[in-house]
Short mmCIF file of C-alpha atoms in Angstrom, two decimals:
data_model
loop_
_atom_site.label_atom_id
_atom_site.label_comp_id
_atom_site.label_asym_id
_atom_site.label_seq_id
_atom_site.Cartn_x
_atom_site.Cartn_y
_atom_site.Cartn_z
CA MET A 6 -69.81 -72.61 -3.57
CA PRO A 7 -68.91 -69.22 -2.20
CA ASP A 8 -71.58 -68.31 0.24
CA CYS A 9 -74.73 -69.27 -1.45
CA SER A 10 -77.81 -71.08 -0.37
CA ARG A 11 -77.22 -71.15 3.32
CA PRO A 12 -77.31 -68.80 6.34
CA PRO A 13 -74.37 -66.25 6.27
CA GLU A 14 -70.94 -67.44 7.21
CA GLY A 15 -70.99 -65.83 10.63
CA VAL A 16 -74.55 -66.98 11.54
CA SER A 17 -75.67 -70.56 11.96
CA ALA A 18 -79.11 -71.83 10.91
CA ALA A 19 -80.09 -71.69 14.62
CA GLN A 20 -79.08 -67.99 15.09
CA THR A 21 -80.83 -64.77 14.40
CA VAL A 22 -78.08 -62.71 16.02
CA PRO A 23 -77.42 -59.41 14.42
CA SER A 24 -74.04 -58.63 12.95
CA HIS A 25 -73.49 -55.51 14.94
CA GLY A 26 -75.28 -56.09 18.08
CA ARG A 27 -78.69 -54.72 16.95
CA GLU A 28 -81.91 -56.46 18.00
CA ARG A 29 -83.73 -58.54 15.45
CA ARG A 30 -86.90 -57.05 13.96
CA ASP A 31 -89.73 -59.04 12.53
CA ASP A 32 -89.99 -57.95 8.91
CA PRO A 33 -89.85 -61.23 6.92
CA VAL A 34 -90.61 -59.52 3.55
CA ARG A 35 -87.60 -57.26 3.93
CA GLY A 36 -85.43 -60.21 4.99
CA ILE A 37 -86.63 -62.25 1.97
CA LEU A 38 -85.84 -59.36 -0.46
CA MET A 39 -82.38 -59.11 1.14
CA VAL A 40 -81.80 -62.81 0.63
CA VAL A 41 -82.88 -62.62 -3.01
CA ALA A 42 -80.47 -59.75 -3.59
CA ALA A 43 -77.70 -61.53 -1.64
CA VAL A 44 -77.84 -64.71 -3.80
CA PHE A 45 -77.90 -62.55 -6.93
CA PHE A 46 -74.49 -61.17 -5.80
CA PHE A 47 -73.30 -64.67 -5.04
CA SER A 48 -74.29 -65.69 -8.57
CA CYS A 49 -72.45 -62.76 -10.11
CA SER A 50 -69.39 -63.82 -8.01
CA ASP A 51 -69.77 -67.35 -9.22
CA ALA A 52 -70.16 -66.25 -12.94
CA THR A 53 -67.18 -63.96 -12.74
CA ALA A 54 -65.06 -66.70 -11.13
CA LYS A 55 -66.04 -69.15 -13.81
CA TYR A 56 -64.97 -66.61 -16.46
CA LEU A 57 -61.58 -66.09 -14.80
CA ALA A 58 -61.12 -69.86 -14.33
CA GLN A 59 -60.62 -70.04 -18.12
CA THR A 60 -57.22 -68.32 -17.71
CA LEU A 61 -56.24 -68.22 -14.05
CA PRO A 62 -55.70 -71.02 -11.48
CA SER A 63 -58.48 -71.63 -9.00
CA ILE A 64 -56.16 -70.80 -6.03
CA GLU A 65 -55.34 -67.39 -7.52
CA ILE A 66 -58.94 -66.64 -8.03
CA GLY A 67 -59.72 -67.60 -4.50
CA TRP A 68 -56.82 -65.48 -3.25
CA MET A 69 -58.29 -62.48 -5.05
CA ARG A 70 -61.67 -63.11 -3.46
CA TYR A 71 -60.19 -63.39 0.02
CA VAL A 72 -58.11 -60.25 -0.47
CA GLY A 73 -61.24 -58.33 -1.21
CA PHE A 74 -63.17 -59.99 1.63
CA THR A 75 -60.42 -59.16 4.20
CA THR A 76 -59.93 -55.53 2.82
CA LEU A 77 -63.66 -54.86 3.28
CA LEU A 78 -63.59 -56.22 6.80
CA LEU A 79 -60.67 -53.95 7.79
CA PRO A 80 -62.87 -51.15 9.04
CA LEU A 81 -64.52 -53.56 11.45
CA MET A 82 -61.17 -54.77 12.61
CA ILE A 83 -59.84 -51.30 13.18
CA ARG A 84 -62.98 -50.05 14.82
CA GLY A 85 -63.32 -53.12 17.05
CA GLY A 86 -59.54 -53.46 17.85
CA PRO A 87 -58.18 -56.63 19.63
CA PRO A 88 -61.52 -57.41 21.39
CA VAL A 89 -63.18 -58.17 18.05
CA MET A 90 -60.54 -60.72 17.23
CA LYS A 91 -60.77 -62.41 20.62
CA THR A 92 -62.30 -65.91 20.42
CA ALA A 93 -62.92 -68.61 22.97
CA SER A 94 -62.37 -71.33 20.32
CA PRO A 95 -59.37 -70.50 18.03
CA ALA A 96 -59.01 -74.12 16.85
CA LEU A 97 -62.69 -74.29 15.88
CA GLN A 98 -62.50 -70.95 14.20
CA VAL A 99 -59.56 -72.09 12.05
CA LEU A 100 -61.28 -75.38 11.25
CA ARG A 101 -64.43 -73.46 10.27
CA GLY A 102 -62.40 -71.07 8.16
CA LEU A 103 -60.76 -74.02 6.36
CA GLY A 104 -64.19 -75.55 5.66
CA MET A 105 -65.37 -72.28 4.10
CA LEU A 106 -62.17 -71.98 2.13
CA GLY A 107 -62.52 -75.57 0.83
CA SER A 108 -66.13 -74.80 -0.20
CA ALA A 109 -65.00 -71.76 -2.24
CA LEU A 110 -61.97 -73.50 -3.90
CA PHE A 111 -63.78 -76.71 -4.77
CA PHE A 112 -66.64 -74.79 -6.29
CA ILE A 113 -64.38 -72.63 -8.37
CA MET A 114 -62.54 -75.83 -9.62
CA GLY A 115 -65.87 -77.36 -10.57
CA MET A 116 -66.95 -74.24 -12.50
CA HIS A 117 -63.89 -74.53 -14.67
CA TYR A 118 -65.45 -77.71 -16.19
CA LEU A 119 -69.25 -77.50 -15.44
CA PRO A 120 -72.09 -75.19 -16.51
CA LEU A 121 -72.81 -72.66 -13.84
CA ALA A 122 -76.34 -73.88 -13.08
CA GLU A 123 -75.26 -77.55 -12.90
CA ALA A 124 -72.50 -76.77 -10.40
CA ALA A 125 -74.79 -74.60 -8.31
CA ALA A 126 -77.59 -77.34 -8.35
CA THR A 127 -75.10 -80.07 -7.21
CA SER A 128 -73.74 -77.97 -4.38
CA TYR A 129 -77.30 -77.78 -2.88
CA VAL A 130 -76.82 -81.17 -1.45
CA SER A 131 -75.15 -79.52 1.54
CA PRO A 132 -78.10 -80.11 3.87
CA VAL A 133 -77.52 -83.85 3.39
CA PHE A 134 -73.97 -83.48 4.73
CA VAL A 135 -75.13 -81.13 7.53
CA THR A 136 -77.49 -83.81 8.76
CA VAL A 137 -74.87 -86.63 8.68
CA LEU A 138 -72.22 -84.41 10.37
CA SER A 139 -74.73 -83.26 13.01
CA ILE A 140 -74.96 -86.84 14.04
CA LEU A 141 -71.23 -87.49 14.13
CA VAL A 142 -70.13 -84.13 15.68
CA LEU A 143 -73.07 -82.77 17.63
CA GLY A 144 -74.63 -86.11 18.58
CA GLU A 145 -78.06 -85.16 17.19
CA LYS A 146 -80.72 -87.80 16.83
CA ILE A 147 -82.02 -88.05 13.29
CA GLY A 148 -85.42 -89.66 12.70
CA PRO A 149 -86.44 -91.83 9.70
CA ARG A 150 -88.13 -88.84 7.92
CA ARG A 151 -84.88 -86.81 7.81
CA TRP A 152 -82.95 -89.87 6.72
CA ALA A 153 -85.51 -90.21 3.89
CA ALA A 154 -84.82 -86.66 2.98
CA VAL A 155 -81.06 -87.32 2.85
CA LEU A 156 -81.61 -90.29 0.45
CA VAL A 157 -83.95 -88.15 -1.74
CA GLY A 158 -81.29 -85.33 -1.85
CA LEU A 159 -78.66 -87.85 -2.90
CA LEU A 160 -80.98 -89.24 -5.63
CA GLY A 161 -81.37 -85.67 -6.92
CA VAL A 162 -77.58 -85.33 -7.11
CA LEU A 163 -77.25 -88.58 -9.06
CA ILE A 164 -79.88 -87.30 -11.53
CA VAL A 165 -78.01 -84.08 -12.06
CA ILE A 166 -74.57 -85.62 -12.56
CA ARG A 167 -75.79 -88.87 -14.12
CA PRO A 168 -72.70 -91.06 -13.34
CA GLY A 169 -72.06 -93.45 -16.12
CA GLY A 170 -73.97 -91.53 -18.66
CA ALA A 171 -72.74 -89.75 -21.74
CA ALA A 172 -73.10 -86.30 -20.05
CA PHE A 173 -71.19 -87.29 -16.93
CA GLN A 174 -68.01 -85.44 -16.07
CA PRO A 175 -65.65 -86.47 -13.26
CA ALA A 176 -65.44 -82.76 -12.33
CA ALA A 177 -68.96 -83.14 -10.86
CA ILE A 178 -67.19 -84.27 -7.70
CA PHE A 179 -65.95 -80.78 -7.04
CA PRO A 180 -69.35 -79.16 -6.22
CA ILE A 181 -70.04 -82.19 -3.96
CA LEU A 182 -66.72 -81.65 -2.13
CA SER A 183 -67.70 -77.96 -1.93
CA ALA A 184 -70.97 -78.89 -0.27
CA MET A 185 -69.18 -81.21 2.20
CA SER A 186 -66.72 -78.42 3.10
CA TRP A 187 -69.50 -75.97 3.61
CA ALA A 188 -71.44 -78.45 5.79
CA THR A 189 -68.31 -78.86 7.92
CA GLY A 190 -68.21 -75.18 8.43
CA VAL A 191 -71.92 -74.94 9.28
CA VAL A 192 -71.67 -77.73 11.87
CA ILE A 193 -68.73 -76.10 13.49
CA THR A 194 -70.67 -72.83 13.55
CA ARG A 195 -73.50 -74.58 15.34
CA LYS A 196 -71.06 -76.04 17.79
CA MET A 197 -69.85 -72.58 18.61
CA THR A 198 -73.38 -71.09 18.80
CA GLY A 199 -73.73 -68.63 21.60
CA GLN A 200 -69.93 -68.50 22.15
CA GLU A 201 -68.80 -66.19 19.36
CA HIS A 202 -69.90 -62.84 17.90
CA PRO A 203 -70.68 -63.18 14.19
CA THR A 204 -68.30 -60.39 13.33
CA THR A 205 -65.43 -62.27 15.08
CA THR A 206 -66.28 -65.43 13.04
CA LEU A 207 -66.39 -63.52 9.78
CA ILE A 208 -62.95 -62.06 10.52
CA TRP A 209 -61.47 -65.33 11.44
CA SER A 210 -62.85 -66.89 8.27
CA ALA A 211 -61.41 -64.13 6.14
CA LEU A 212 -57.89 -64.27 7.73
CA THR A 213 -57.71 -68.05 7.74
CA GLY A 214 -58.59 -68.24 4.04
CA LEU A 215 -56.32 -65.42 3.10
CA ALA A 216 -53.33 -66.99 5.12
CA VAL A 217 -53.66 -70.42 3.54
CA LEU A 218 -54.10 -69.09 -0.04
CA THR A 219 -51.16 -66.68 0.38
CA VAL A 220 -48.89 -69.59 1.25
CA LEU A 221 -50.24 -71.66 -1.73
CA LEU A 222 -50.23 -68.82 -4.26
CA PRO A 223 -46.62 -68.94 -5.35
CA PHE A 224 -46.87 -72.60 -6.33
CA ASN A 225 -49.72 -71.95 -8.68
CA PHE A 226 -49.55 -68.36 -9.98
CA THR A 227 -50.24 -66.85 -13.33
CA MET A 228 -49.52 -63.12 -13.96
CA PRO A 229 -52.95 -61.60 -14.33
CA THR A 230 -53.88 -58.89 -16.79
CA ALA A 231 -55.35 -55.50 -15.55
CA THR A 232 -58.72 -56.76 -16.63
CA GLU A 233 -58.40 -59.95 -14.58
CA VAL A 234 -57.24 -57.99 -11.53
CA ALA A 235 -60.37 -55.79 -11.85
CA LEU A 236 -62.58 -58.87 -12.15
CA GLY A 237 -60.88 -60.47 -9.16
CA ALA A 238 -61.61 -57.34 -7.14
CA LEU A 239 -65.13 -57.45 -8.39
CA ILE A 240 -65.51 -61.06 -6.96
CA GLY A 241 -64.30 -59.80 -3.57
CA LEU A 242 -66.66 -56.92 -3.65
CA VAL A 243 -69.88 -58.69 -4.69
CA SER A 244 -69.35 -61.82 -2.50
CA THR A 245 -68.82 -59.61 0.47
CA MET A 246 -71.90 -57.47 -0.44
CA GLY A 247 -73.82 -60.80 -0.55
CA GLN A 248 -72.50 -61.78 2.83
CA TRP A 249 -73.45 -58.36 4.35
CA LEU A 250 -76.94 -58.60 2.89
CA MET A 251 -77.37 -62.20 4.29
CA VAL A 252 -76.24 -61.14 7.73
CA GLN A 253 -78.61 -58.17 7.67
CA ALA A 254 -81.48 -60.33 6.32
CA TYR A 255 -81.30 -62.59 9.38
CA ARG A 256 -82.05 -59.49 11.49
CA PHE A 257 -85.57 -59.34 9.88
CA GLY A 258 -86.66 -62.99 9.78
CA GLU A 259 -86.22 -66.51 11.13
CA ALA A 260 -83.76 -68.86 9.49
CA SER A 261 -86.57 -71.33 8.71
CA VAL A 262 -88.35 -68.61 6.65
CA LEU A 263 -85.26 -67.10 4.94
CA ALA A 264 -83.07 -70.10 4.12
CA PRO A 265 -85.43 -71.66 1.57
CA CYS A 266 -85.67 -68.38 -0.30
CA SER A 267 -81.99 -68.66 -1.27
CA TYR A 268 -82.85 -71.44 -3.63
CA VAL A 269 -83.73 -68.62 -6.10
CA GLN A 270 -80.03 -68.51 -6.69
CA ILE A 271 -80.54 -71.39 -9.30
CA VAL A 272 -82.64 -68.86 -11.22
CA TRP A 273 -79.82 -66.29 -11.27
CA SER A 274 -77.21 -68.92 -12.08
CA THR A 275 -79.24 -70.30 -15.00
CA LEU A 276 -79.88 -66.78 -16.32
CA LEU A 277 -76.23 -65.64 -16.02
CA GLY A 278 -75.04 -68.97 -17.35
CA PHE A 279 -77.05 -68.44 -20.51
CA LEU A 280 -76.26 -64.75 -20.97
CA ILE A 281 -72.46 -65.03 -20.38
CA PHE A 282 -71.64 -68.55 -21.46
CA GLY A 283 -74.58 -69.51 -23.67
CA ALA A 284 -75.34 -72.58 -21.47
CA LEU A 285 -78.82 -73.85 -20.58
CA PRO A 286 -79.50 -76.82 -18.20
CA ASP A 287 -81.12 -79.88 -19.68
CA HIS A 288 -84.41 -81.32 -18.35
CA TRP A 289 -82.55 -83.95 -16.23
CA THR A 290 -80.72 -81.04 -14.44
CA PHE A 291 -83.93 -79.26 -13.78
CA LEU A 292 -85.52 -82.50 -12.45
CA GLY A 293 -82.54 -83.29 -10.20
CA THR A 294 -82.47 -79.65 -8.99
CA GLY A 295 -86.09 -79.83 -8.05
CA ILE A 296 -85.59 -82.98 -6.05
CA ILE A 297 -82.55 -81.62 -4.26
CA ILE A 298 -84.46 -78.34 -3.39
CA ALA A 299 -87.51 -80.40 -2.17
CA SER A 300 -85.09 -82.36 0.06
CA GLY A 301 -83.55 -79.21 1.39
CA LEU A 302 -86.91 -77.58 2.08
CA TYR A 303 -88.11 -80.68 3.93
CA THR A 304 -84.97 -80.80 6.00
CA ALA A 305 -85.35 -77.10 6.90
CA HIS A 306 -88.98 -77.85 7.88
CA ARG A 307 -87.93 -80.76 10.14
CA GLU A 308 -85.25 -78.62 11.62
CA ARG A 309 -87.74 -75.91 12.48
CA LEU A 310 -90.07 -78.41 14.11
CA ARG A 311 -87.12 -79.90 16.11
CA LYS A 312 -86.15 -76.40 17.38
CA LYS A 313 -89.73 -75.69 18.38
CA GLN A 314 -89.97 -78.94 20.30
CA GLN A 315 -86.72 -78.14 22.09
CA GLN A 316 -87.98 -74.68 22.96
CA ASN A 317 -91.30 -76.06 24.22
CA ALA A 318 -89.52 -78.59 26.33
CA ALA A 319 -87.18 -75.92 27.83
CA ALA A 320 -90.20 -73.67 28.57
CA SER A 321 -91.98 -76.49 30.40
CA THR A 322 -88.99 -77.42 32.48
CA PRO A 323 -89.30 -75.98 36.05
#
C-alpha cells in the first residue's frame, strides 16, 4: 500500500526527527489532524490507482506515481545539492527503496481485483511482519504477548480473505506481499536510525523506485490517454502530499500516539470505495479488520513500553 498506516517513509517508528532539521514540538492534536489528512490523501491515491488499474498496467501506474514523487522532491535535491544525497549506507538505502517500491506495486496489483477497503484492511497486517523481521534482522527479543498479537493479526487476515470460501480470491495475496515489502522497508529504516537524514532517505526511495520502474516500463506499457496521464499525475501529487503531512505530523507528536490514528484510513477507503466503485465491505471484512487493528494497536503499545524500558535502563546506567 502506498504509504498508508505507518510512520512516513523517511522516519521510522522510533524516530521523531523533523524532515528539515526543525525541533519537534509537543502538539499531539495537531499531529493527529495531520495524520488523518495524510491518510485521506493516501486513500485518494489508492482509489485513483484502482481506477487506472482497469486500463493501465500496474508498473505504468507505479511509474507515474514515482515520476510525480521525484518531481516534487526536485526542489529539495537542488537546494540541498550533493550533500543531501550523501548516504553512509547506499546498499541499505537501495534495499529499503525496493521494499517501498514492492509495497506500492503489490498493492496496486491487488486493487485491480479486490475492493479498496478489503485490500487496505489486509495490508494492515504489516506490524506482524515487522515483528518477525525485527527478530531476524535486528535481533530483537519478542515476548509471548507480542507473539500472541502476531497470531491474532494473522487470524484477522484469514477472516478478511477467507481462504477456501466462496468469496476468496487468490489476488488477496498481493496486499499481504505489499505488507511484507513495507515491513522490510520499515525494519531497514530502523537499522539505519540515527545514521541518515529523513530527506536523504526520501530521495533515495524516490530515485530507486523510479530507476527500477523506468527499466521495466517498456516491457509492460500501454499508451495512456490525456485523462489517464492527468490521473497519474494526481496520484503522484496526493501521495507526496500525504508523505509530507506524515513527516510534519511526527514533528508534533510521538510515534506511539500518532501511528494508531492512521487506521482511520479504513474509513476513507470504505467511503471512497462506495462512492466511486459502489463497493461496501461485508460483515466478515469489518470483523477481520477490527481484529487486525486491535493486534496492531497492541503491538504499538508493547513497542512503546519496550522503548520506555530501554530509555529507563539507559538513564540508570552510570
